[in-house]
Amino acid sequence: MVTKRTEHKWGMVVDLDRCTGCQACVVACQAENNIPINTKDYFQQRRAYEWIRIERYWEGEFPNVKARFIPILCQHCENAPCEPVCPVFATYHNDEGLNVQIYNRCIGTRYCSVNCPYSVRMFNYWQPNWPDRFRNQLNPDVTVRTRGIMEKCTFCVQRLRRGEVNVERRGLEPLTGERITGEKKLNYRQMKEGNYLPACVQSCPTNALQFSDQHDETGPVKERFDEANEQIETRHHGGHVDESHTRVYRLFEEVGTKPNVIYLKKVDSFPLEKA
Amino acid sequence: MKLTRRNFLAWAGLGAVGAVACEGFGIRHGELDIQSSVRLPEDLVRGNDNWYASLCRTCPSCEGIVIRVMEGRAKMIQGNPFYPTNQGKIHARCESGLQALYHPDRISSPMRRTGPRASAEFSAISWQPNAMDALRTALQERGRSSVMITEPLRGHMALLVDRFSTAIGAEHLGFEAIDNNTYRAAVKNVFGQDSMPDFDLDNAAFILSFGADFLSTWVSPTRYLRGYGEFRQGDNRDRGMFYQIDSRFSMTAAAADKWLPVRPGWEGHLAMSLAQVIIEENLAAPGVNVGSLTGGDAQALNNFRPETIAPMAGLTAEMTGGDPVEFLKNLARSFAASRPSIAIGGGSAGASSNGLFNLEAIYALNFLVGSVGEEGGVKFNPGSPWDDVPSTSKVGGLEDWARITEQIRSGETKLLLLHGTDPIHGLPDSLQLRDAIIQADDLMVISFSPFLDDTSALADLILPDRVSLEDWGDDITEPGPGYQMIGFQQPVVNPLGDLDPLSFPDVLLTVAQELGKESQLPWANFKSMLREGSDALFELNRGSIEASSAEEFWNNLLKRGGWWDEQSTGPKSVQAPAGLLKTIAGKASSPDFSGIGMDADSFYLVPFSHNTLLDGYNGHLPWLQAAPDPLSTVTWQTWVELNDKTAEQLDVKEGDILRIESSKDSIRAVVYPTPAAPPDVISVPFGQGRQYGSDYATDRPGKESSNVMDILETTRVKDTGSLAWAGTRVRVSKTGESVSISKLEGDVRAIEIGLTPAEDIIKTIAPENA
């Protein structure tokens, strides 16, 4: 008998009304994923590595001006434009809804990057370089990528795997180490307690980022994904979705990529008058 | 064993049973495959990790953290989910504790100065006997005329340093470049409290903030950020309304529903104006004794009518979308009606010459709307659970630093002991502390810094301390969550083999005992001092840690990262001093902008604490240098925020180098034109411009990195003596030079600002539909 891996479908919800642009997610991601230090030169050459970045948009002019923030990361699209263009199958979709990059296969054509509407794929233009002491901090669960290959957000797959191993295979409660007697399926509480949520989500001080299995009744994203999927179904069948009464949307929905990241609209109490 | 037919059959049988058993145990799919090199390596999980609870020391609010350790190396920092103030959340700054730990520029062993002072030429010496002998001799010979300058201390470290200073005859002062003394004084005068209060943002319906960048850098931002998330979209509550009244468009202003740009230094007048409307229109919360607040003088606030104040504060119809007077009245009405509401003041509002008046006026609003001590309002913190351990140590203001500079110059101070601070970088240049130290004939400077900085570069002796992840400590959290709580810090890794730091408190204890001060400092080491504190908490027999013995209590305390007692709250209600509003009204004054004066071609300079570097304390940490500023997205450089239309008038564009000049000095900064800066205000972040130390902090000479402290006037806040850091006027001029700006904005092509309309990316919804 061979046991099958427990089925999961991961998803993230980003609440723009909570996001303040504080950068906690950005630094947490860099620490977790062995991202090279972004030097001044990298920024000046427009080649900084940020698997998650906070984009800031200005609206209006002084004194009626607003700054809007949006965290942008790999959307882990169901219909990912980056996947079919890879000539060596270095990027593929796994059975848990993750868009995965195989570093060993990548030959650096950068086709995927060109085809990504979200610009979340980073190319290693340089060999990553840390002073020797900083190397002590590198996460042993994450590959250090070499020059010439593509990288991007993985939803911290190494954390998901660690959670699956500890909860689903070993059957241990993350916090207490006690044996689990009931269902051994990694749930939201266990992910939170065991630090198995993606690093950005775990750090986000306003809880603007939420993550769990899309089918997990106990998780914070199921309701939102159900609503978003219903919208897609309605549109697919020619129906109308009243955009002004829902907070749920997907980035560049019209492109048809069907991301596994959902955004919640920013609530605007005093909208600016459009010119 | 000889292979016989019988043995062969026995082994074959066992093998078959084993094979069947293995199948039965359920080996996962893929487990027996030879791993292909095309598999994602992250799919393979190796080794066990351990998580240890401790405290973050990259900002003064000191969050509870857990640190992931594998094979003796710290790998990751996250929030301690049990810690009441940050509840599992962290700020961008916390993560970089790892970089402080493994920083390539850590000072590896004690060093003695070999060149002239300020040459930063040092040679390594050993701890025993050289460094400790030198320290002991200095204390013996100069202890009675010495000053100990540390970061603001709390808990057992404060107790130890205070006792040590007393024992050797030194004066001990805490140093913060942007101190909270004015805020503390306002809290004391308005609420009668010695410790900072907590703001219950989770349950507030209306936040009115004046100048405080509380979501980014002010006082306890991680706690406030967590509360802000709930304030916006918490379960089982309506979305809160948030107004920010601020002379700069900060990250906090960007998060507000409405930002009202106010002329710098007029925040207090606006607050009094709102109070006047609330009183005149009888909008105060039920049960509030307005008569007592005004001292029975109903006319006390008549000078602050919106009609008078709106033009003084620089409000225009364009800013307020109509008549500014009506706007202020409506704001007062909403603030009073949307209870529970909170008024918060700090940052630049408390950093002009009339800063104390401003903050007192702002915090007094809380009495009028009945939010003092209430849910969703201002909550007070109790004192330390330990009788003899101070919850805070004295932090010096500008007046103290001017006095100490004079003492150094006159030869009265002969020994400076420094820990965790860089006052040369953090004080205005015009105070001339640096010159005084360099020119002093008979001064010895001993620094305990693990990194070279602008002050330790002047030291005669550097005795490198351990960094926080290698050392013991505790913290009486301030501001606490409304009840008693103590955080504990434990070493999670040992220093690397090529480093030889010694724990600062242990060095103090050792040398004190060598000097015969055992009676004041009897502990063998800092850990045993903390253990004594733990035993005292155990004896209290209350709080979050359950244990049957002191040993078990200590272990559980370290596992949990601290102790707290939700039953030991601060005062639930506080009586306003009689005639509070009348007293505050009597203190009203306009802000003082001496220096170059109010000429039409000059600007208000409103500096601000950098989102990650703060006042420069974290300048050597590359993750924090590379974290884009939330608004300008600039990294690594010192930029000046200038209104985009003003920039056009001055004929400067992004990347141009501008000279910014006050009556004291001038600096250069890279221009970042922004639509959000008021036309008469320019803003420059604190934090850059270090002269000495790590390349990460210093490797960008003058034109891209400068210290705005260098040009600040030495105006003081009345009655507190703090530096009025928002009280400087400057002129700007073109240098004709330009650099490539180092920023994230425009880093990506597909969703580039200007190419894709913002509304396609960030969608919005009306509150009634949300």
PDB file of C-alpha atoms in Angstrom, chain B residues 330-464:
ATOM      1  CA  ASN B 330     -18.047  68.886  11.555  1.00  0.00           C
ATOM      2  CA  LEU B 331     -14.861  67.098  12.575  1.00  0.00           C
ATOM      3  CA  ALA B 332     -15.516  67.981  16.217  1.00  0.00           C
ATOM      4  CA  ARG B 333     -19.083  66.725  15.888  1.00  0.00           C
ATOM      5  CA  SER B 334     -18.049  63.409  14.306  1.00  0.00           C
ATOM      6  CA  PHE B 335     -15.271  62.905  16.820  1.00  0.00           C
ATOM      7  CA  ALA B 336     -17.656  63.501  19.719  1.00  0.00           C
ATOM      8  CA  ALA B 337     -20.464  61.421  18.253  1.00  0.00           C
ATOM      9  CA  SER B 338     -18.513  58.371  17.044  1.00  0.00           C
ATOM     10  CA  ARG B 339     -17.609  56.987  20.423  1.00  0.00           C
ATOM     11  CA  PRO B 340     -15.391  55.337  21.490  1.00  0.00           C
ATOM     12  CA  SER B 341     -12.998  57.813  19.965  1.00  0.00           C
ATOM     13  CA  ILE B 342      -9.328  58.434  20.692  1.00  0.00           C
ATOM     14  CA  ALA B 343      -7.129  61.496  20.235  1.00  0.00           C
ATOM     15  CA  ILE B 344      -3.424  60.691  19.824  1.00  0.00           C
ATOM     16  CA  GLY B 345      -0.605  63.206  19.559  1.00  0.00           C
ATOM     17  CA  GLY B 346       3.120  62.861  19.091  1.00  0.00           C
ATOM     18  CA  GLY B 347       5.919  63.049  16.552  1.00  0.00           C
ATOM     19  CA  SER B 348       6.245  66.466  14.972  1.00  0.00           C
ATOM     20  CA  ALA B 349       3.255  67.794  16.977  1.00  0.00           C
ATOM     21  CA  GLY B 350       5.370  67.530  20.126  1.00  0.00           C
ATOM     22  CA  ALA B 351       8.606  68.658  18.491  1.00  0.00           C
ATOM     23  CA  SER B 352       8.144  72.386  18.150  1.00  0.00           C
ATOM     24  CA  SER B 353       8.850  74.960  20.819  1.00  0.00           C
ATOM     25  CA  ASN B 354       5.197  74.775  21.944  1.00  0.00           C
ATOM     26  CA  GLY B 355       5.175  70.944  21.748  1.00  0.00           C
ATOM     27  CA  LEU B 356       4.061  70.418  25.328  1.00  0.00           C
ATOM     28  CA  PHE B 357       1.044  72.696  24.862  1.00  0.00           C
ATOM     29  CA  ASN B 358       0.200  70.869  21.626  1.00  0.00           C
ATOM     30  CA  LEU B 359       0.264  67.412  23.200  1.00  0.00           C
ATOM     31  CA  GLU B 360      -1.589  68.453  26.342  1.00  0.00           C
ATOM     32  CA  ALA B 361      -4.361  70.027  24.241  1.00  0.00           C
ATOM     33  CA  ILE B 362      -4.616  66.875  22.090  1.00  0.00           C
ATOM     34  CA  TYR B 363      -4.752  64.407  24.988  1.00  0.00           C
ATOM     35  CA  ALA B 364      -7.241  66.570  26.904  1.00  0.00           C
ATOM     36  CA  LEU B 365      -9.746  65.907  24.088  1.00  0.00           C
ATOM     37  CA  ASN B 366     -10.011  62.349  25.399  1.00  0.00           C
ATOM     38  CA  PHE B 367     -11.672  63.626  28.580  1.00  0.00           C
ATOM     39  CA  LEU B 368     -14.338  65.456  26.593  1.00  0.00           C
ATOM     40  CA  VAL B 369     -15.367  62.351  24.647  1.00  0.00           C
ATOM     41  CA  GLY B 370     -15.239  60.105  27.697  1.00  0.00           C
ATOM     42  CA  SER B 371     -12.589  57.755  26.357  1.00  0.00           C
ATOM     43  CA  VAL B 372     -10.195  57.938  29.305  1.00  0.00           C
ATOM     44  CA  GLY B 373      -9.781  54.494  30.816  1.00  0.00           C
ATOM     45  CA  GLU B 374     -12.637  53.148  28.690  1.00  0.00           C
ATOM     46  CA  GLU B 375     -12.768  50.334  26.147  1.00  0.00           C
ATOM     47  CA  GLY B 376     -11.762  51.712  22.778  1.00  0.00           C
ATOM     48  CA  GLY B 377     -10.023  54.623  24.436  1.00  0.00           C
ATOM     49  CA  VAL B 378      -6.885  55.459  26.395  1.00  0.00           C
ATOM     50  CA  LYS B 379      -5.894  52.752  28.859  1.00  0.00           C
ATOM     51  CA  PHE B 380      -3.372  53.116  31.615  1.00  0.00           C
ATOM     52  CA  ASN B 381      -0.552  50.872  32.640  1.00  0.00           C
ATOM     53  CA  PRO B 382       0.413  49.839  36.147  1.00  0.00           C
ATOM     54  CA  GLY B 383       3.938  50.123  37.485  1.00  0.00           C
ATOM     55  CA  SER B 384       6.580  47.448  37.804  1.00  0.00           C
ATOM     56  CA  PRO B 385       5.668  44.253  39.682  1.00  0.00           C
ATOM     57  CA  TRP B 386       9.096  44.451  41.325  1.00  0.00           C
ATOM     58  CA  ASP B 387       9.404  47.119  44.019  1.00  0.00           C
ATOM     59  CA  ASP B 388      13.031  47.959  43.410  1.00  0.00           C
ATOM     60  CA  VAL B 389      13.295  47.489  39.647  1.00  0.00           C
ATOM     61  CA  PRO B 390      12.624  50.687  37.697  1.00  0.00           C
ATOM     62  CA  SER B 391      10.211  50.456  34.793  1.00  0.00           C
ATOM     63  CA  THR B 392      12.139  53.200  33.069  1.00  0.00           C
ATOM     64  CA  SER B 393      15.378  55.145  33.490  1.00  0.00           C
ATOM     65  CA  LYS B 394      15.844  58.860  32.988  1.00  0.00           C
ATOM     66  CA  VAL B 395      16.293  59.960  29.391  1.00  0.00           C
ATOM     67  CA  GLY B 396      18.185  63.194  28.857  1.00  0.00           C
ATOM     68  CA  GLY B 397      16.846  66.112  26.843  1.00  0.00           C
ATOM     69  CA  LEU B 398      18.759  68.637  24.788  1.00  0.00           C
ATOM     70  CA  GLU B 399      19.439  70.722  27.897  1.00  0.00           C
ATOM     71  CA  ASP B 400      21.147  67.758  29.547  1.00  0.00           C
ATOM     72  CA  TRP B 401      23.318  67.157  26.508  1.00  0.00           C
ATOM     73  CA  ALA B 402      24.264  70.831  26.306  1.00  0.00           C
ATOM     74  CA  ARG B 403      25.293  70.673  29.981  1.00  0.00           C
ATOM     75  CA  ILE B 404      27.334  67.519  29.495  1.00  0.00           C
ATOM     76  CA  THR B 405      29.047  69.016  26.459  1.00  0.00           C
ATOM     77  CA  GLU B 406      30.015  71.972  28.618  1.00  0.00           C
ATOM     78  CA  GLN B 407      31.258  69.651  31.376  1.00  0.00           C
ATOM     79  CA  ILE B 408      33.486  67.867  28.881  1.00  0.00           C
ATOM     80  CA  ARG B 409      34.779  71.153  27.570  1.00  0.00           C
ATOM     81  CA  SER B 410      35.565  72.458  31.045  1.00  0.00           C
ATOM     82  CA  GLY B 411      37.275  69.246  32.082  1.00  0.00           C
ATOM     83  CA  GLU B 412      34.691  68.502  34.769  1.00  0.00           C
ATOM     84  CA  THR B 413      33.756  65.241  33.057  1.00  0.00           C
ATOM     85  CA  LYS B 414      36.794  63.011  32.671  1.00  0.00           C
ATOM     86  CA  LEU B 415      35.217  59.712  31.691  1.00  0.00           C
ATOM     87  CA  LEU B 416      32.412  58.901  29.255  1.00  0.00           C
ATOM     88  CA  LEU B 417      30.926  55.417  29.299  1.00  0.00           C
ATOM     89  CA  LEU B 418      28.720  54.599  26.320  1.00  0.00           C
ATOM     90  CA  HIS B 419      26.365  51.724  25.649  1.00  0.00           C
ATOM     91  CA  GLY B 420      23.743  51.255  22.924  1.00  0.00           C
ATOM     92  CA  THR B 421      23.785  54.867  21.754  1.00  0.00           C
ATOM     93  CA  ASP B 422      25.422  57.084  19.198  1.00  0.00           C
ATOM     94  CA  PRO B 423      24.940  60.633  20.526  1.00  0.00           C
ATOM     95  CA  ILE B 424      27.379  62.201  18.060  1.00  0.00           C
ATOM     96  CA  HIS B 425      25.131  61.105  15.202  1.00  0.00           C
ATOM     97  CA  GLY B 426      21.923  61.685  17.129  1.00  0.00           C
ATOM     98  CA  LEU B 427      22.470  65.257  18.371  1.00  0.00           C
ATOM     99  CA  PRO B 428      22.475  68.467  16.329  1.00  0.00           C
ATOM    100  CA  ASP B 429      25.954  69.284  15.115  1.00  0.00           C
ATOM    101  CA  SER B 430      25.625  72.789  16.475  1.00  0.00           C
ATOM    102  CA  LEU B 431      25.792  71.409  20.002  1.00  0.00           C
ATOM    103  CA  GLN B 432      29.467  70.656  19.226  1.00  0.00           C
ATOM    104  CA  LEU B 433      29.675  67.546  21.382  1.00  0.00           C
ATOM    105  CA  ARG B 434      32.069  66.000  18.890  1.00  0.00           C
ATOM    106  CA  ASP B 435      34.438  68.964  18.976  1.00  0.00           C
ATOM    107  CA  ALA B 436      34.300  69.007  22.764  1.00  0.00           C
ATOM    108  CA  ILE B 437      35.288  65.332  22.946  1.00  0.00           C
ATOM    109  CA  ILE B 438      38.100  65.699  20.401  1.00  0.00           C
ATOM    110  CA  GLN B 439      39.520  68.806  22.044  1.00  0.00           C
ATOM    111  CA  ALA B 440      39.263  67.643  25.660  1.00  0.00           C
ATOM    112  CA  ASP B 441      42.763  67.163  27.055  1.00  0.00           C
ATOM    113  CA  ASP B 442      41.968  64.806  29.841  1.00  0.00           C
ATOM    114  CA  LEU B 443      38.944  62.812  28.764  1.00  0.00           C
ATOM    115  CA  MET B 444      38.668  59.068  28.455  1.00  0.00           C
ATOM    116  CA  VAL B 445      35.876  57.540  26.361  1.00  0.00           C
ATOM    117  CA  ILE B 446      34.946  53.890  26.812  1.00  0.00           C
ATOM    118  CA  SER B 447      32.391  52.377  24.463  1.00  0.00           C
ATOM    119  CA  PHE B 448      30.639  49.024  24.868  1.00  0.00           C
ATOM    120  CA  SER B 449      29.327  49.017  21.316  1.00  0.00           C
ATOM    121  CA  PRO B 450      29.534  45.833  19.210  1.00  0.00           C
ATOM    122  CA  PHE B 451      29.761  48.063  16.112  1.00  0.00           C
ATOM    123  CA  LEU B 452      31.820  51.074  15.239  1.00  0.00           C
ATOM    124  CA  ASP B 453      29.686  54.202  14.994  1.00  0.00           C
ATOM    125  CA  ASP B 454      30.276  57.947  15.041  1.00  0.00           C
ATOM    126  CA  THR B 455      30.672  58.051  18.832  1.00  0.00           C
ATOM    127  CA  SER B 456      32.589  54.825  19.416  1.00  0.00           C
ATOM    128  CA  ALA B 457      35.018  55.962  16.691  1.00  0.00           C
ATOM    129  CA  LEU B 458      36.132  58.608  19.209  1.00  0.00           C
ATOM    130  CA  ALA B 459      36.626  56.078  22.005  1.00  0.00           C
ATOM    131  CA  ASP B 460      39.891  55.260  23.756  1.00  0.00           C
ATOM    132  CA  LEU B 461      38.715  51.798  24.563  1.00  0.00           C
ATOM    133  CA  ILE B 462      36.047  49.664  22.899  1.00  0.00           C
ATOM    134  CA  LEU B 463      34.770  46.697  24.886  1.00  0.00           C
ATOM    135  CA  PRO B 464      32.348  44.935  22.504  1.00  0.00           C
TER     136      PRO B 464
END
